Short mmCIF file of C-alpha atoms in Angstrom, two decimals:
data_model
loop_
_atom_site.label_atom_id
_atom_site.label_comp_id
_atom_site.label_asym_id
_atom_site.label_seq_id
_atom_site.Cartn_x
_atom_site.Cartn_y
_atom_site.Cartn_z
CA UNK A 10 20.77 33.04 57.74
CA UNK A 11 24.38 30.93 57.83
CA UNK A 12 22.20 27.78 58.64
CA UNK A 13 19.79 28.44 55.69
CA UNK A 14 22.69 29.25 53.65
CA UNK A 15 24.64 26.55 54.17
CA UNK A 16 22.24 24.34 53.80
CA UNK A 17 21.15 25.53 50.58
CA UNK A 18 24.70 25.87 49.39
CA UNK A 19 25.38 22.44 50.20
CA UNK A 20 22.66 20.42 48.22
CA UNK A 21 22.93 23.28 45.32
CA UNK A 22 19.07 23.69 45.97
CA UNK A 23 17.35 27.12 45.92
CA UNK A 24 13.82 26.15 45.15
CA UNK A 25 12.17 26.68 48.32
CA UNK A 26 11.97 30.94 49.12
CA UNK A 27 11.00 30.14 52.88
CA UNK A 28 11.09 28.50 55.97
CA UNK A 29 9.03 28.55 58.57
CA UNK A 30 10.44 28.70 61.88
CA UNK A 31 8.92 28.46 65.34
CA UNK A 32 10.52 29.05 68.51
CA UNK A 33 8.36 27.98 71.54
CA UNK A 34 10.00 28.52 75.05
CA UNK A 35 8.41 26.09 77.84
CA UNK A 36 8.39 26.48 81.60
CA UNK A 37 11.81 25.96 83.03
CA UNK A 38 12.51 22.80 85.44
CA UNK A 39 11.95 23.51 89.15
CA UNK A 40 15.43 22.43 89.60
CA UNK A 41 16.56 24.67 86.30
CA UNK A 42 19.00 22.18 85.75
CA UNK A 43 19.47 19.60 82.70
CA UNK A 44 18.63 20.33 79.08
CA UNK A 45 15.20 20.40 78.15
CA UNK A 46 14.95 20.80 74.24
CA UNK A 47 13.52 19.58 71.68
CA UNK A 48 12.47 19.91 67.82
CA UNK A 49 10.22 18.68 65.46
CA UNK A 50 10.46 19.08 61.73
CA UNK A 51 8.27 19.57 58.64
CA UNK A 52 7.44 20.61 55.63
CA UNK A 53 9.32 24.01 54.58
CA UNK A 54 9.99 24.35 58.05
CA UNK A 55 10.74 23.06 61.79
CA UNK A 56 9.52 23.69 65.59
CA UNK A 57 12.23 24.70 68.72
CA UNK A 58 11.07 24.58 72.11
CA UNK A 59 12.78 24.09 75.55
CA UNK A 60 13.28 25.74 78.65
CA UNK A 61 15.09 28.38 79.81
CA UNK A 62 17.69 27.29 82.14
CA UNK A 63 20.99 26.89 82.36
CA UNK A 64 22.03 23.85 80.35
CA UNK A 65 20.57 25.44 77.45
CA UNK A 66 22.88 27.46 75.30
CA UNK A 67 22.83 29.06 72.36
CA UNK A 68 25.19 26.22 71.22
CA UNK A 69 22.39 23.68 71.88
CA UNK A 70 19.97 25.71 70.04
CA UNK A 71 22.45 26.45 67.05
CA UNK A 72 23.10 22.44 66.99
CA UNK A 73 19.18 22.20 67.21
CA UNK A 74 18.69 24.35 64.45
CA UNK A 75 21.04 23.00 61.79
CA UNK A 76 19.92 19.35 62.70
CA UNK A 77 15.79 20.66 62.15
CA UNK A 78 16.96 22.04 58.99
CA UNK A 79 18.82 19.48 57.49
CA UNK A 80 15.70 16.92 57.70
CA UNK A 81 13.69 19.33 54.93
CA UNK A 82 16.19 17.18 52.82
CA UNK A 83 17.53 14.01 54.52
CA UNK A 84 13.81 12.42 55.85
CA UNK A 85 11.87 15.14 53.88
CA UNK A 86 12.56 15.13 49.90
CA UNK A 87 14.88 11.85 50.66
CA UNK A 88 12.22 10.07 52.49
CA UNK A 89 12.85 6.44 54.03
CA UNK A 90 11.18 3.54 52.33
CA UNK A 91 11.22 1.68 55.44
CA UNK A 92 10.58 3.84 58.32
CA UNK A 93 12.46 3.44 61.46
CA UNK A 94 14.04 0.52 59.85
CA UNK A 95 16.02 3.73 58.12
CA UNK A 96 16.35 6.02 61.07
CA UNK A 97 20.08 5.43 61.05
CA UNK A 98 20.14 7.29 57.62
CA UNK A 99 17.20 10.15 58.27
CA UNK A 100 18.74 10.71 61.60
CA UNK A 101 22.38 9.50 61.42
CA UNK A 102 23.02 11.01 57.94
CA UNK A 103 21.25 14.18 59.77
CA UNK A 104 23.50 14.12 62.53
CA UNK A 105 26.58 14.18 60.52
CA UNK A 106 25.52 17.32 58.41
CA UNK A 107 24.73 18.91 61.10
CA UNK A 108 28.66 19.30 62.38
CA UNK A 109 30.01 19.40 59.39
CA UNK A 110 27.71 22.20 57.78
CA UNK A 111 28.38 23.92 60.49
CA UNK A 112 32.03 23.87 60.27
CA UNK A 113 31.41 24.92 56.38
CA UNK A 114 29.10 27.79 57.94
CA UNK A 115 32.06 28.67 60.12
CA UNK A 116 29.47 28.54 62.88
CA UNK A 117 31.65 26.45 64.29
CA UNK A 118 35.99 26.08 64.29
CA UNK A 119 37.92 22.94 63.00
CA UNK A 120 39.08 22.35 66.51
CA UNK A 121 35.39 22.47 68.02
CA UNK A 122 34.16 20.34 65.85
CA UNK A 123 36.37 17.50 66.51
CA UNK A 124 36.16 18.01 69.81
CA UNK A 125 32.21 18.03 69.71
CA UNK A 126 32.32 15.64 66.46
CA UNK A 127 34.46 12.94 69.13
CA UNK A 128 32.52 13.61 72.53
CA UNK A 129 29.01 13.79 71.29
CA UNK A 130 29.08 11.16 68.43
CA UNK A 131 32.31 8.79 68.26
CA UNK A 132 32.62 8.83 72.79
CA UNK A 133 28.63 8.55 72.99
CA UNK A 134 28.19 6.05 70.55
CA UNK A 135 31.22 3.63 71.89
CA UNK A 136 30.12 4.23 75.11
CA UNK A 137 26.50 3.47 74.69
CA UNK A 138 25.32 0.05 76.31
CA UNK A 139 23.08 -0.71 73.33
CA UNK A 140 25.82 0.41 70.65
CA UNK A 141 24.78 -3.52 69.09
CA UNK A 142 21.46 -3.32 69.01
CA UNK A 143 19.59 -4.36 65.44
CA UNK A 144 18.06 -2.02 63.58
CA UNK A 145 14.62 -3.64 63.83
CA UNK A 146 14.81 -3.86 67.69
CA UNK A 147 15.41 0.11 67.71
CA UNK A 148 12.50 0.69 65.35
CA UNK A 149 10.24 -1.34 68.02
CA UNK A 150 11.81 0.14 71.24
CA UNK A 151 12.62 3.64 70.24
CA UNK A 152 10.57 5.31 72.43
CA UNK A 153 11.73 3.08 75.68
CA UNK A 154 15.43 4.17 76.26
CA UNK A 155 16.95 7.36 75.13
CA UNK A 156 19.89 5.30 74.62
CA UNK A 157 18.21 2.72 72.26
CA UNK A 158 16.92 5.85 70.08
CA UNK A 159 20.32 7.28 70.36
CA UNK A 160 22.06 4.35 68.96
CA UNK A 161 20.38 5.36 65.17
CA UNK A 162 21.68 9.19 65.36
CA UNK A 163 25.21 7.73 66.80
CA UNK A 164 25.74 4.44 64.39
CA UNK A 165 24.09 6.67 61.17
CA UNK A 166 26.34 9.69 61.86
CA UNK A 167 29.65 7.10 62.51
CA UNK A 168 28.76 5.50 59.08
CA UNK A 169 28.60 8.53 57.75
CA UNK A 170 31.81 10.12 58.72
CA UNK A 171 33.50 6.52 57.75
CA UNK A 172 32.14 6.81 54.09
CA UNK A 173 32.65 10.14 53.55
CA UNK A 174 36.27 9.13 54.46
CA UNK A 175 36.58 6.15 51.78
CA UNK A 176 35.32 8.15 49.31
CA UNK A 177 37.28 11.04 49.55
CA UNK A 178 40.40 8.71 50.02
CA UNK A 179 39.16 6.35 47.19
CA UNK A 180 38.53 9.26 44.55
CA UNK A 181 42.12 11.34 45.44
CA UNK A 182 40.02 14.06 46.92
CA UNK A 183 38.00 14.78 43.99
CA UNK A 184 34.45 13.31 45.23
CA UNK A 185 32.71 12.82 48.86
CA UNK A 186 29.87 11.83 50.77
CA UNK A 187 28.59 15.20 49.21
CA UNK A 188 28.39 14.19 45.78
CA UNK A 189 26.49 11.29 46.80
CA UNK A 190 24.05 13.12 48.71
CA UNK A 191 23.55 15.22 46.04
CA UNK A 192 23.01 12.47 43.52
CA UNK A 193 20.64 10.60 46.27
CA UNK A 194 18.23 13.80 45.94
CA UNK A 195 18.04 14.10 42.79
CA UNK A 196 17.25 10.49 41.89
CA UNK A 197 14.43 10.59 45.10
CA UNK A 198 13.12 13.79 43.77
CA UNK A 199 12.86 12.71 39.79
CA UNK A 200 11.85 9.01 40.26
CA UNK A 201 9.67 10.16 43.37
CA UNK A 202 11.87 7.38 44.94
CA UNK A 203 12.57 6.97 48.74
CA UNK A 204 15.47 5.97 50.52
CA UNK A 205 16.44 2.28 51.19
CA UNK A 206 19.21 0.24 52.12
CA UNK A 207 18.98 -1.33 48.60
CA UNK A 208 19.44 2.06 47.16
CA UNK A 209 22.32 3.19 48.93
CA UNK A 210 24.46 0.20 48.21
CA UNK A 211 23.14 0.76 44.09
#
């Protein structure tokens, strides 16, 4: 309910009356260690599956769920022009919300989420051996090294949280990355638009 909430709450949207959720748990590792989870969304509604062992939490699945949900929105109704080309938007952007919405849904406290905001995003991302990579050599080898498809979530998300910053400090507080989101879905949704670089920077 704070997930849906929030999320709702946050683009100002109440048009859809239901999601569909579906939780699927999967045989645990032999070993029952590592996390093994995963998600998959669509239309009006997302898939959760992974195992039950013991480095799956019910943070992991809260972080899962808010990240699902978000992509009804950013990669759903703002869908990218390009692709993969722009998974550093429908995944980065993605990324982002997730943390902060769930700061707003007070799933999560200030000092957790800078904590998990700077281990899981800013730490992964500088640490990541293919933190350079192009965009169009992750859209052709996305599915080769977790840490090549990472580097779209981690750069997106580290844009993100770097324009959300300019804007607030540009506008004295009075606008963010919000607003812009906000105005991003409505233009996609009344000009049946999709999300490009091009558009962004307009």
């Amino acid at each position: 309910r704070k997930a849906v909430t929030s999320k709702r709450e946050f683009w100002q949207d109440y048009k859809q009356d239901f999601f569909t959720i579906i939780i699927t748990p999967t045989i645990p590792k032999s070993t029952g260690l590592g996390s093994s989870i995963n998600g998959s969304a669509y239309k009006n509604g997302f898939d959760l599956y992974g195992t039950n062992n013991m480095s799956n939490d019910k943070d992991t699945y809260l972080y899962l769920l808010y990240h699902e949900l978000m992509h009804e929105w950013i990669g759903g109704r703002i869908a990218n022009k390009h692709g993969d080309l722009n998974l550093w938007f429908s995944e980065g952007f993605t990324e982002y919300y997730t943390y902060k919405n769930r700061l707003r849904a007070e799933d999560i406290s200030l000092a957790e989420y800078q904590e998990l905001f700077n281990d899981r995003i800013i730490h992964a991302y500088w640490e990541n051996p293919w933190k350079n990579i192009p965009n169009y050599r992750i859209k052709d080898d996305l599915w080769e090294d977790y840490y090549v498809e990472k580097v779209a979530y981690w750069r997106g998300a580290v844009f993100a949280f770097w324009l959300d910053n300019q804007i607030l400090m540009k506008s004295n507080y009075e606008e963010s990355l919000d607003d812009l989101m906000r105005e991003l879905l409505e233009y996609c949704v009344v000009n049946n638009a999709k999300f490009s670089d091009e558009l962004l920077i307009d």
